[in-house]
mmCIF file of C-alpha atoms and ligand atoms in Angstrom:
data_model
loop_
_atom_site.group_PDB
_atom_site.id
_atom_site.type_symbol
_atom_site.label_atom_id
_atom_site.label_comp_id
_atom_site.label_asym_id
_atom_site.label_seq_id
_atom_site.Cartn_x
_atom_site.Cartn_y
_atom_site.Cartn_z
ATOM 1 C CA MET G 1 10.986 -5.585 1.631
ATOM 2 C CA LEU G 2 8.582 -2.670 2.136
ATOM 3 C CA ARG G 3 4.998 -2.280 0.964
ATOM 4 C CA VAL G 4 3.116 1.001 1.232
ATOM 5 C CA GLU G 5 -0.577 0.377 0.686
ATOM 6 C CA ASN G 6 -3.103 3.161 0.065
ATOM 7 C CA LEU G 7 -1.468 5.386 2.660
ATOM 8 C CA SER G 8 -3.324 8.634 3.414
ATOM 9 C CA SER G 9 -2.295 10.891 6.302
ATOM 10 C CA SER G 10 -3.369 14.291 7.502
ATOM 11 C CA TYR G 11 -2.425 16.867 10.092
ATOM 12 C CA LYS G 12 -5.292 17.788 12.396
ATOM 13 C CA THR G 13 -5.377 21.550 12.868
ATOM 14 C CA ILE G 14 -7.901 23.877 14.469
ATOM 15 C CA ASP G 15 -8.677 25.113 10.949
ATOM 16 C CA GLY G 16 -9.418 21.594 9.681
ATOM 17 C CA ASP G 17 -7.491 18.654 8.266
ATOM 18 C CA VAL G 18 -4.440 19.182 6.057
ATOM 19 C CA HIS G 19 -4.263 16.131 3.811
ATOM 20 C CA VAL G 20 -0.546 15.660 3.394
ATOM 21 C CA LEU G 21 -0.421 12.131 1.894
ATOM 22 C CA ASN G 22 -3.091 10.908 -0.497
ATOM 23 C CA ASN G 23 -3.424 7.261 -1.352
ATOM 24 C CA VAL G 24 0.315 6.571 -1.684
ATOM 25 C CA ASN G 25 1.216 3.104 -3.029
ATOM 26 C CA PHE G 26 4.642 1.651 -3.757
ATOM 27 C CA THR G 27 7.004 -1.173 -2.905
ATOM 28 C CA VAL G 28 10.723 -1.245 -2.240
ATOM 29 C CA ASN G 29 12.580 -4.373 -3.236
ATOM 30 C CA ASP G 30 15.404 -6.176 -1.466
ATOM 31 C CA ASN G 31 18.834 -4.871 -2.304
ATOM 32 C CA GLU G 32 17.859 -1.645 -4.052
ATOM 33 C CA ILE G 33 18.298 2.100 -3.628
ATOM 34 C CA PHE G 34 14.950 3.768 -3.968
ATOM 35 C CA GLY G 35 14.663 7.551 -4.331
ATOM 36 C CA ILE G 36 11.835 9.911 -3.428
ATOM 37 C CA ALA G 37 12.000 13.323 -5.060
ATOM 38 C CA GLY G 38 9.743 16.355 -5.131
ATOM 39 C CA GLU G 39 9.477 20.024 -4.306
ATOM 40 C CA SER G 40 9.540 21.259 -0.689
ATOM 41 C CA GLY G 41 6.234 20.632 1.039
ATOM 42 C CA CYS G 42 5.132 17.771 -1.228
ATOM 43 C CA GLY G 43 5.031 15.299 1.662
ATOM 44 C CA LYS G 44 8.432 13.555 1.297
ATOM 45 C CA THR G 45 9.444 13.852 4.941
ATOM 46 C CA THR G 46 5.955 13.002 6.228
ATOM 47 C CA LEU G 47 6.068 9.886 4.065
ATOM 48 C CA LEU G 48 9.458 8.919 5.493
ATOM 49 C CA ASN G 49 8.195 9.537 9.058
ATOM 50 C CA SER G 50 5.235 7.265 8.309
ATOM 51 C CA LEU G 51 7.556 4.545 7.019
ATOM 52 C CA TYR G 52 9.555 4.809 10.239
ATOM 53 C CA ASP G 53 6.385 4.798 12.312
ATOM 54 C CA ILE G 54 6.941 8.271 13.771
ATOM 55 C CA ILE G 55 3.267 9.108 13.561
ATOM 56 C CA GLU G 56 2.462 11.476 16.364
ATOM 57 C CA TYR G 57 -0.497 13.762 16.736
ATOM 58 C CA PRO G 58 -1.346 16.080 14.997
ATOM 59 C CA LEU G 59 -0.193 13.694 12.214
ATOM 60 C CA VAL G 60 -2.745 10.912 11.819
ATOM 61 C CA VAL G 61 -2.858 7.983 9.385
ATOM 62 C CA ASP G 62 -6.356 8.183 7.934
ATOM 63 C CA SER G 63 -6.149 4.969 5.947
ATOM 64 C CA GLY G 64 -3.710 2.421 4.565
ATOM 65 C CA ARG G 65 -0.593 0.911 6.107
ATOM 66 C CA VAL G 66 3.082 0.270 5.756
ATOM 67 C CA VAL G 67 4.420 -3.292 5.933
ATOM 68 C CA LEU G 68 8.087 -4.025 6.539
ATOM 69 C CA GLU G 69 8.992 -7.599 5.735
ATOM 70 C CA GLY G 70 12.190 -9.573 5.441
ATOM 71 C CA THR G 71 14.586 -12.098 6.868
ATOM 72 C CA LYS G 72 17.256 -11.557 9.483
ATOM 73 C CA ASN G 73 19.548 -14.203 11.003
ATOM 74 C CA GLY G 74 17.433 -16.818 9.251
ATOM 75 C CA ASN G 75 14.190 -15.565 10.814
ATOM 76 C CA HIS G 76 11.359 -14.083 8.810
ATOM 77 C CA PHE G 77 9.872 -10.887 10.172
ATOM 78 C CA SER G 78 6.797 -8.881 9.239
ATOM 79 C CA TYR G 79 5.716 -5.677 10.909
ATOM 80 C CA ALA G 80 2.932 -3.260 9.962
ATOM 81 C CA THR G 81 2.209 0.358 10.915
ATOM 82 C CA GLY G 82 2.049 0.641 14.696
ATOM 83 C CA GLU G 83 4.595 -2.132 15.209
ATOM 84 C CA ILE G 84 7.504 -1.033 13.052
ATOM 85 C CA ARG G 85 9.117 0.962 15.837
ATOM 86 C CA LYS G 86 9.725 -2.337 17.713
ATOM 87 C CA THR G 87 12.233 -3.118 15.016
ATOM 88 C CA TRP G 88 14.126 0.212 14.974
ATOM 89 C CA TRP G 89 17.916 -0.094 14.471
ATOM 90 C CA ASN G 90 17.774 -3.865 13.931
ATOM 91 C CA ASN G 91 15.569 -4.033 10.847
ATOM 92 C CA ILE G 92 14.937 -0.397 9.963
ATOM 93 C CA SER G 93 16.923 2.731 10.763
ATOM 94 C CA TYR G 94 16.663 6.381 9.946
ATOM 95 C CA VAL G 95 19.119 9.126 9.050
ATOM 96 C CA PRO G 96 16.924 12.194 9.703
ATOM 97 C CA GLN G 97 17.003 15.536 7.969
ATOM 98 C CA ALA G 98 19.677 17.880 9.388
ATOM 99 C CA ALA G 99 21.221 14.760 10.913
ATOM 100 C CA GLN G 100 24.315 16.715 11.855
ATOM 101 C CA SER G 101 22.227 18.399 14.549
ATOM 102 C CA VAL G 102 20.708 15.140 15.848
ATOM 103 C CA LEU G 103 23.640 14.011 17.975
ATOM 104 C CA ASN G 104 23.589 15.383 21.497
ATOM 105 C CA PRO G 105 26.483 17.886 21.397
ATOM 106 C CA ILE G 106 27.541 17.304 25.015
ATOM 107 C CA VAL G 107 27.510 13.486 25.043
ATOM 108 C CA ARG G 108 30.493 11.591 23.651
ATOM 109 C CA VAL G 109 29.835 9.781 20.389
ATOM 110 C CA LYS G 110 30.659 6.410 21.974
ATOM 111 C CA THR G 111 27.878 6.841 24.566
ATOM 112 C CA GLN G 112 25.428 7.667 21.770
ATOM 113 C CA PHE G 113 26.455 4.486 19.961
ATOM 114 C CA LEU G 114 25.932 2.384 23.112
ATOM 115 C CA ASP G 115 22.550 4.000 23.737
ATOM 116 C CA SER G 116 21.389 3.130 20.221
ATOM 117 C CA ILE G 117 21.885 -0.636 20.718
ATOM 118 C CA PRO G 118 18.526 -2.330 21.376
ATOM 119 C CA LYS G 119 18.187 -3.624 24.980
ATOM 120 C CA GLU G 120 18.191 -7.333 24.051
ATOM 121 C CA ASP G 121 21.378 -6.927 22.015
ATOM 122 C CA ARG G 122 23.077 -5.005 24.807
ATOM 123 C CA LYS G 123 22.809 -8.023 27.082
ATOM 124 C CA LYS G 124 24.856 -10.163 24.712
ATOM 125 C CA GLU G 125 28.178 -8.415 25.382
ATOM 126 C CA THR G 126 29.866 -5.859 27.623
ATOM 127 C CA PRO G 127 29.996 -2.154 26.591
ATOM 128 C CA ALA G 128 33.746 -2.519 26.024
ATOM 129 C CA GLN G 129 33.142 -5.416 23.584
ATOM 130 C CA THR G 130 30.463 -3.430 21.790
ATOM 131 C CA LEU G 131 32.774 -0.454 21.443
ATOM 132 C CA GLU G 132 35.498 -2.695 20.077
ATOM 133 C CA ARG G 133 33.076 -3.830 17.358
ATOM 134 C CA VAL G 134 32.017 -0.221 16.726
ATOM 135 C CA ALA G 135 35.681 0.823 16.337
ATOM 136 C CA LEU G 136 36.236 -1.970 13.777
ATOM 137 C CA TYR G 137 33.080 -0.919 11.935
ATOM 138 C CA LEU G 138 34.228 2.703 11.799
ATOM 139 C CA LYS G 139 37.600 1.590 10.398
ATOM 140 C CA GLU G 140 35.795 -0.373 7.653
ATOM 141 C CA LEU G 141 34.027 2.887 6.777
ATOM 142 C CA SER G 142 37.359 4.756 6.706
ATOM 143 C CA LEU G 143 36.439 6.673 9.843
ATOM 144 C CA SER G 144 38.927 7.036 12.654
ATOM 145 C CA PRO G 145 37.811 5.257 15.873
ATOM 146 C CA ASP G 146 39.001 8.467 17.635
ATOM 147 C CA VAL G 147 35.572 9.824 16.665
ATOM 148 C CA LEU G 148 34.139 7.710 19.500
ATOM 149 C CA GLU G 149 35.930 9.744 22.163
ATOM 150 C CA ALA G 150 34.869 13.064 20.635
ATOM 151 C CA TYR G 151 31.918 15.249 21.488
ATOM 152 C CA PRO G 152 29.808 15.999 18.406
ATOM 153 C CA PHE G 153 30.585 19.717 18.600
ATOM 154 C CA GLN G 154 34.266 18.862 18.044
ATOM 155 C CA LEU G 155 33.491 17.239 14.675
ATOM 156 C CA SER G 156 32.906 18.929 11.302
ATOM 157 C CA GLY G 157 29.468 18.743 9.673
ATOM 158 C CA GLY G 158 30.672 16.044 7.265
ATOM 159 C CA MET G 159 32.173 13.961 10.096
ATOM 160 C CA ARG G 160 28.979 14.213 12.151
ATOM 161 C CA GLN G 161 26.977 13.084 9.129
ATOM 162 C CA ARG G 162 29.294 10.104 8.614
ATOM 163 C CA ALA G 163 29.022 9.235 12.313
ATOM 164 C CA ILE G 164 25.188 9.323 12.091
ATOM 165 C CA ILE G 165 25.246 7.049 9.024
ATOM 166 C CA ALA G 166 27.593 4.642 10.823
ATOM 167 C CA LEU G 167 25.244 4.718 13.834
ATOM 168 C CA ALA G 168 22.202 4.028 11.649
ATOM 169 C CA THR G 169 23.844 1.087 9.925
ATOM 170 C CA PHE G 170 25.837 -0.516 12.745
ATOM 171 C CA MET G 171 23.139 -3.115 13.503
ATOM 172 C CA ALA G 172 22.990 -4.031 9.759
ATOM 173 C CA PRO G 173 19.313 -3.110 9.312
ATOM 174 C CA ASN G 174 17.449 -4.453 6.292
ATOM 175 C CA LEU G 175 16.189 -1.001 5.386
ATOM 176 C CA VAL G 176 17.802 2.412 5.895
ATOM 177 C CA LEU G 177 15.824 5.607 5.411
ATOM 178 C CA ALA G 178 17.853 8.748 4.664
ATOM 179 C CA ASP G 179 16.182 12.160 4.561
ATOM 180 C CA GLU G 180 18.145 14.783 2.616
ATOM 181 C CA PRO G 181 21.481 13.250 3.713
ATOM 182 C CA THR G 182 23.581 15.662 1.658
ATOM 183 C CA THR G 183 21.769 18.933 2.312
ATOM 184 C CA ALA G 184 23.832 21.709 3.921
ATOM 185 C CA LEU G 185 27.133 19.992 3.042
ATOM 186 C CA ASP G 186 29.641 21.261 0.502
ATOM 187 C CA VAL G 187 29.893 19.485 -2.857
ATOM 188 C CA VAL G 188 33.026 17.476 -2.029
ATOM 189 C CA VAL G 189 31.592 16.239 1.277
ATOM 190 C CA GLN G 190 28.246 15.487 -0.474
ATOM 191 C CA LYS G 191 30.051 13.235 -2.912
ATOM 192 C CA GLY G 192 31.819 11.418 -0.046
ATOM 193 C CA ILE G 193 28.511 10.864 1.787
ATOM 194 C CA LEU G 194 26.843 9.480 -1.366
ATOM 195 C CA MET G 195 29.775 7.123 -1.943
ATOM 196 C CA MET G 196 29.559 6.001 1.663
ATOM 197 C CA LEU G 197 25.809 5.254 1.370
ATOM 198 C CA MET G 198 26.312 3.304 -1.864
ATOM 199 C CA ARG G 199 29.207 1.319 -0.438
ATOM 200 C CA LEU G 200 27.254 0.447 2.705
ATOM 201 C CA GLN G 201 24.223 -0.652 0.714
ATOM 202 C CA LYS G 202 26.410 -2.978 -1.366
ATOM 203 C CA GLN G 203 28.195 -4.293 1.704
ATOM 204 C CA LEU G 204 25.030 -4.935 3.750
ATOM 205 C CA LYS G 205 23.008 -6.010 0.695
ATOM 206 C CA ASN G 206 20.048 -4.172 2.217
ATOM 207 C CA SER G 207 17.703 -1.514 0.839
ATOM 208 C CA LEU G 208 18.052 2.224 1.111
ATOM 209 C CA ILE G 209 15.349 4.839 0.656
ATOM 210 C CA ILE G 210 16.773 8.234 0.014
ATOM 211 C CA VAL G 211 14.668 11.400 0.069
ATOM 212 C CA SER G 212 16.149 14.401 -1.685
ATOM 213 C CA HIS G 213 14.902 17.432 -3.561
ATOM 214 C CA ASP G 214 18.214 17.228 -5.483
ATOM 215 C CA MET G 215 17.614 15.299 -8.735
ATOM 216 C CA GLY G 216 21.389 14.949 -9.173
ATOM 217 C CA VAL G 217 21.530 12.815 -6.026
ATOM 218 C CA HIS G 218 18.868 10.467 -7.427
ATOM 219 C CA TYR G 219 20.601 10.244 -10.796
ATOM 220 C CA GLN G 220 23.863 9.251 -9.147
ATOM 221 C CA ILE G 221 22.758 6.569 -6.751
ATOM 222 C CA THR G 222 19.132 5.347 -7.032
ATOM 223 C CA ASN G 223 17.892 2.294 -8.978
ATOM 224 C CA ARG G 224 14.249 3.310 -9.004
ATOM 225 C CA MET G 225 12.557 6.488 -7.903
ATOM 226 C CA ALA G 226 9.227 8.122 -7.195
ATOM 227 C CA ILE G 227 8.365 11.701 -8.079
ATOM 228 C CA MET G 228 5.968 13.242 -5.572
ATOM 229 C CA TYR G 229 3.687 16.173 -6.150
ATOM 230 C CA SER G 230 1.383 17.683 -3.537
ATOM 231 C CA GLY G 231 1.067 14.625 -1.331
ATOM 232 C CA SER G 232 0.794 11.962 -4.066
ATOM 233 C CA ILE G 233 3.153 10.043 -6.292
ATOM 234 C CA ALA G 234 2.998 11.470 -9.831
ATOM 235 C CA GLU G 235 5.380 8.947 -11.396
ATOM 236 C CA LEU G 236 7.435 5.948 -10.320
ATOM 237 C CA GLY G 237 9.893 3.858 -12.318
ATOM 238 C CA PRO G 238 13.531 2.997 -12.984
ATOM 239 C CA THR G 239 15.675 6.088 -12.452
ATOM 240 C CA GLU G 240 17.215 5.829 -15.912
ATOM 241 C CA ALA G 241 13.695 5.872 -17.474
ATOM 242 C CA ILE G 242 12.540 8.764 -15.300
ATOM 243 C CA PHE G 243 15.450 10.875 -16.566
ATOM 244 C CA ASN G 244 15.509 9.764 -20.187
ATOM 245 C CA ASP G 245 11.884 8.995 -20.937
ATOM 246 C CA PRO G 246 9.576 10.644 -18.392
ATOM 247 C CA ILE G 247 5.890 9.963 -18.975
ATOM 248 C CA HIS G 248 4.050 12.219 -16.533
ATOM 249 C CA PRO G 249 3.775 15.921 -17.561
ATOM 250 C CA TYR G 250 5.168 17.057 -14.190
ATOM 251 C CA THR G 251 8.194 14.757 -14.455
ATOM 252 C CA THR G 252 8.730 15.817 -18.064
ATOM 253 C CA MET G 253 8.818 19.482 -17.053
ATOM 254 C CA LEU G 254 10.940 18.780 -13.973
ATOM 255 C CA VAL G 255 13.564 16.854 -15.958
ATOM 256 C CA GLY G 256 13.394 19.430 -18.767
ATOM 257 C CA ALA G 257 14.276 22.166 -16.298
ATOM 258 C CA LEU G 258 17.513 20.469 -15.195
ATOM 259 C CA PRO G 259 20.776 21.985 -16.480
ATOM 260 C CA ARG G 260 22.987 19.742 -18.661
ATOM 261 C CA VAL G 261 26.764 19.785 -18.627
ATOM 262 C CA GLY G 262 28.124 21.527 -21.727
ATOM 263 C CA GLU G 263 24.849 23.272 -22.667
ATOM 264 C CA ASP G 264 24.577 27.065 -22.530
ATOM 265 C CA ILE G 265 20.858 27.354 -23.201
ATOM 266 C CA GLN G 266 18.583 28.864 -20.584
ATOM 267 C CA ARG G 267 16.398 26.128 -19.055
ATOM 268 C CA VAL G 268 12.789 27.037 -18.245
ATOM 269 C CA GLY G 269 11.396 26.274 -14.789
ATOM 270 C CA ILE G 270 7.841 25.194 -14.056
ATOM 271 C CA ALA G 271 5.610 28.264 -13.804
ATOM 272 C CA GLY G 272 3.429 28.636 -10.730
ATOM 273 C CA ARG G 273 3.667 27.011 -7.329
ATOM 274 C CA PRO G 274 2.432 23.750 -5.811
ATOM 275 C CA PRO G 275 -1.062 24.133 -4.313
ATOM 276 C CA ALA G 276 -1.600 24.686 -0.594
ATOM 277 C CA LEU G 277 -2.249 21.266 0.926
ATOM 278 C CA LYS G 278 -5.025 22.723 3.076
ATOM 279 C CA ASN G 279 -7.056 23.811 0.106
ATOM 280 C CA PRO G 280 -5.925 21.928 -3.008
ATOM 281 C CA PRO G 281 -7.719 22.227 -6.367
ATOM 282 C CA PRO G 282 -10.224 19.497 -7.283
ATOM 283 C CA GLY G 283 -9.178 16.828 -9.779
ATOM 284 C CA CYS G 284 -5.482 16.562 -10.638
ATOM 285 C CA ARG G 285 -3.506 18.793 -8.292
ATOM 286 C CA PHE G 286 -1.025 19.584 -11.066
ATOM 287 C CA ALA G 287 -3.755 20.876 -13.376
ATOM 288 C CA PRO G 288 -3.264 24.613 -12.618
ATOM 289 C CA ARG G 289 0.392 24.285 -13.824
ATOM 290 C CA CYS G 290 -0.040 21.621 -16.506
ATOM 291 C CA PRO G 291 -0.014 22.778 -20.153
ATOM 292 C CA ARG G 292 -1.906 19.626 -21.126
ATOM 293 C CA ALA G 293 -4.734 19.912 -18.612
ATOM 294 C CA THR G 294 -8.276 19.297 -19.835
ATOM 295 C CA ASP G 295 -11.687 19.809 -18.219
ATOM 296 C CA ARG G 296 -11.565 16.215 -16.999
ATOM 297 C CA CYS G 297 -8.265 16.902 -15.233
ATOM 298 C CA ARG G 298 -9.907 19.761 -13.291
ATOM 299 C CA LYS G 299 -12.688 17.491 -12.055
ATOM 300 C CA GLU G 300 -11.370 13.915 -11.638
ATOM 301 C CA VAL G 301 -8.391 12.765 -9.614
ATOM 302 C CA PRO G 302 -6.227 10.607 -11.928
ATOM 303 C CA GLU G 303 -5.639 7.027 -10.781
ATOM 304 C CA PHE G 304 -2.061 5.989 -9.974
ATOM 305 C CA ARG G 305 -1.528 2.842 -12.045
ATOM 306 C CA GLU G 306 1.011 0.811 -13.987
ATOM 307 C CA VAL G 307 0.918 2.302 -17.457
ATOM 308 C CA ARG G 308 3.846 0.257 -18.810
ATOM 309 C CA PRO G 309 5.689 -2.660 -17.226
ATOM 310 C CA GLY G 310 7.463 -1.217 -14.178
ATOM 311 C CA ARG G 311 6.295 2.323 -14.961
ATOM 312 C CA PHE G 312 3.575 3.858 -12.784
ATOM 313 C CA ALA G 313 1.942 7.275 -13.133
ATOM 314 C CA ALA G 314 -1.172 9.237 -12.230
ATOM 315 C CA CYS G 315 -2.326 11.098 -15.331
ATOM 316 C CA HIS G 316 -5.554 10.944 -17.367
ATOM 317 C CA LEU G 317 -3.629 11.321 -20.627
ATOM 318 C CA LEU G 318 -1.765 8.073 -19.953
ATOM 319 C CA ASN G 319 -4.994 6.219 -19.323
ATOM 320 C CA GLU G 320 -6.382 6.981 -22.745
HETATM 321 FE FE1 SF4 M 401 -1.800 17.234 -16.609
HETATM 322 FE FE2 SF4 M 401 -4.222 16.240 -16.641
HETATM 323 FE FE3 SF4 M 401 -2.180 14.628 -16.508
HETATM 324 FE FE4 SF4 M 401 -2.826 16.123 -14.424
HETATM 325 S S1 SF4 M 401 -4.030 14.490 -15.300
HETATM 326 S S2 SF4 M 401 -0.787 15.797 -15.228
HETATM 327 S S3 SF4 M 401 -3.496 17.966 -15.430
HETATM 328 S S4 SF4 M 401 -2.689 15.971 -18.204
#
């Protein structure tokens, strides 16, 4: 469904380039929920923007590409970086970070739905017919069609988030990208949003990429996941394996720091901070925080490779 090949991106600043993505490689399969986790500033949102083809200066793709491929209505499609935006809504859609603030507060929700329909599809029916279909779709998602007549400021944060997800999935895209879809919502609403995303993915039989710094979100809904650190993928594999048998030292420490239900022992966080992307250390970027770092780690960048079937990681220790 999606191939990311050797993707490296940087922000051009007057003080020099800030390399925000470094040689990122992964694939997302048909009919799966893929998670991307990592600390703030590790490049998660830039990666998602690159997948959605929102690459605007000062962000520049230095090398590599993203390829979106699939079948819709019996037709095969294939789009690479620079063309993916032609397929927005129909084949790929995006639930951005702080999505609750994305809707124009003074435009009725129904108008925002109509505006999101690609031009060619708009010609196939009248606005009234489209809105009839939207109302039916909202009902399927247990949302009242009354939402369509509302202005976004009249809806709660949870309702706005549900409306955005409905908007992003109305055209039944093959791939949905969701950036921190549960952030800033209370726990009960979070749960409802996660259930809605899972249900939609099952119903549409499409793929979902979910970016979240919350490991609990990944544990609950993703099939496979990538752990990012300082602009690169440290580890990638089935979610169950990442949580129960992590292989990269960063993932091991990250998972080890998570609280467990019923335990009253104090968990230890990872000492130190991620490096500044403008001036990262040579070699493995995790070396200054890694208890297993060697001289080699401080000089050579570890290769991201398949170290076991379906398990990928970038660590010199795993190559030995
Ligand atoms: Fe630690 Fe070295 Fe592996 Fe980096 S390459 S995670 S520093 S052991």
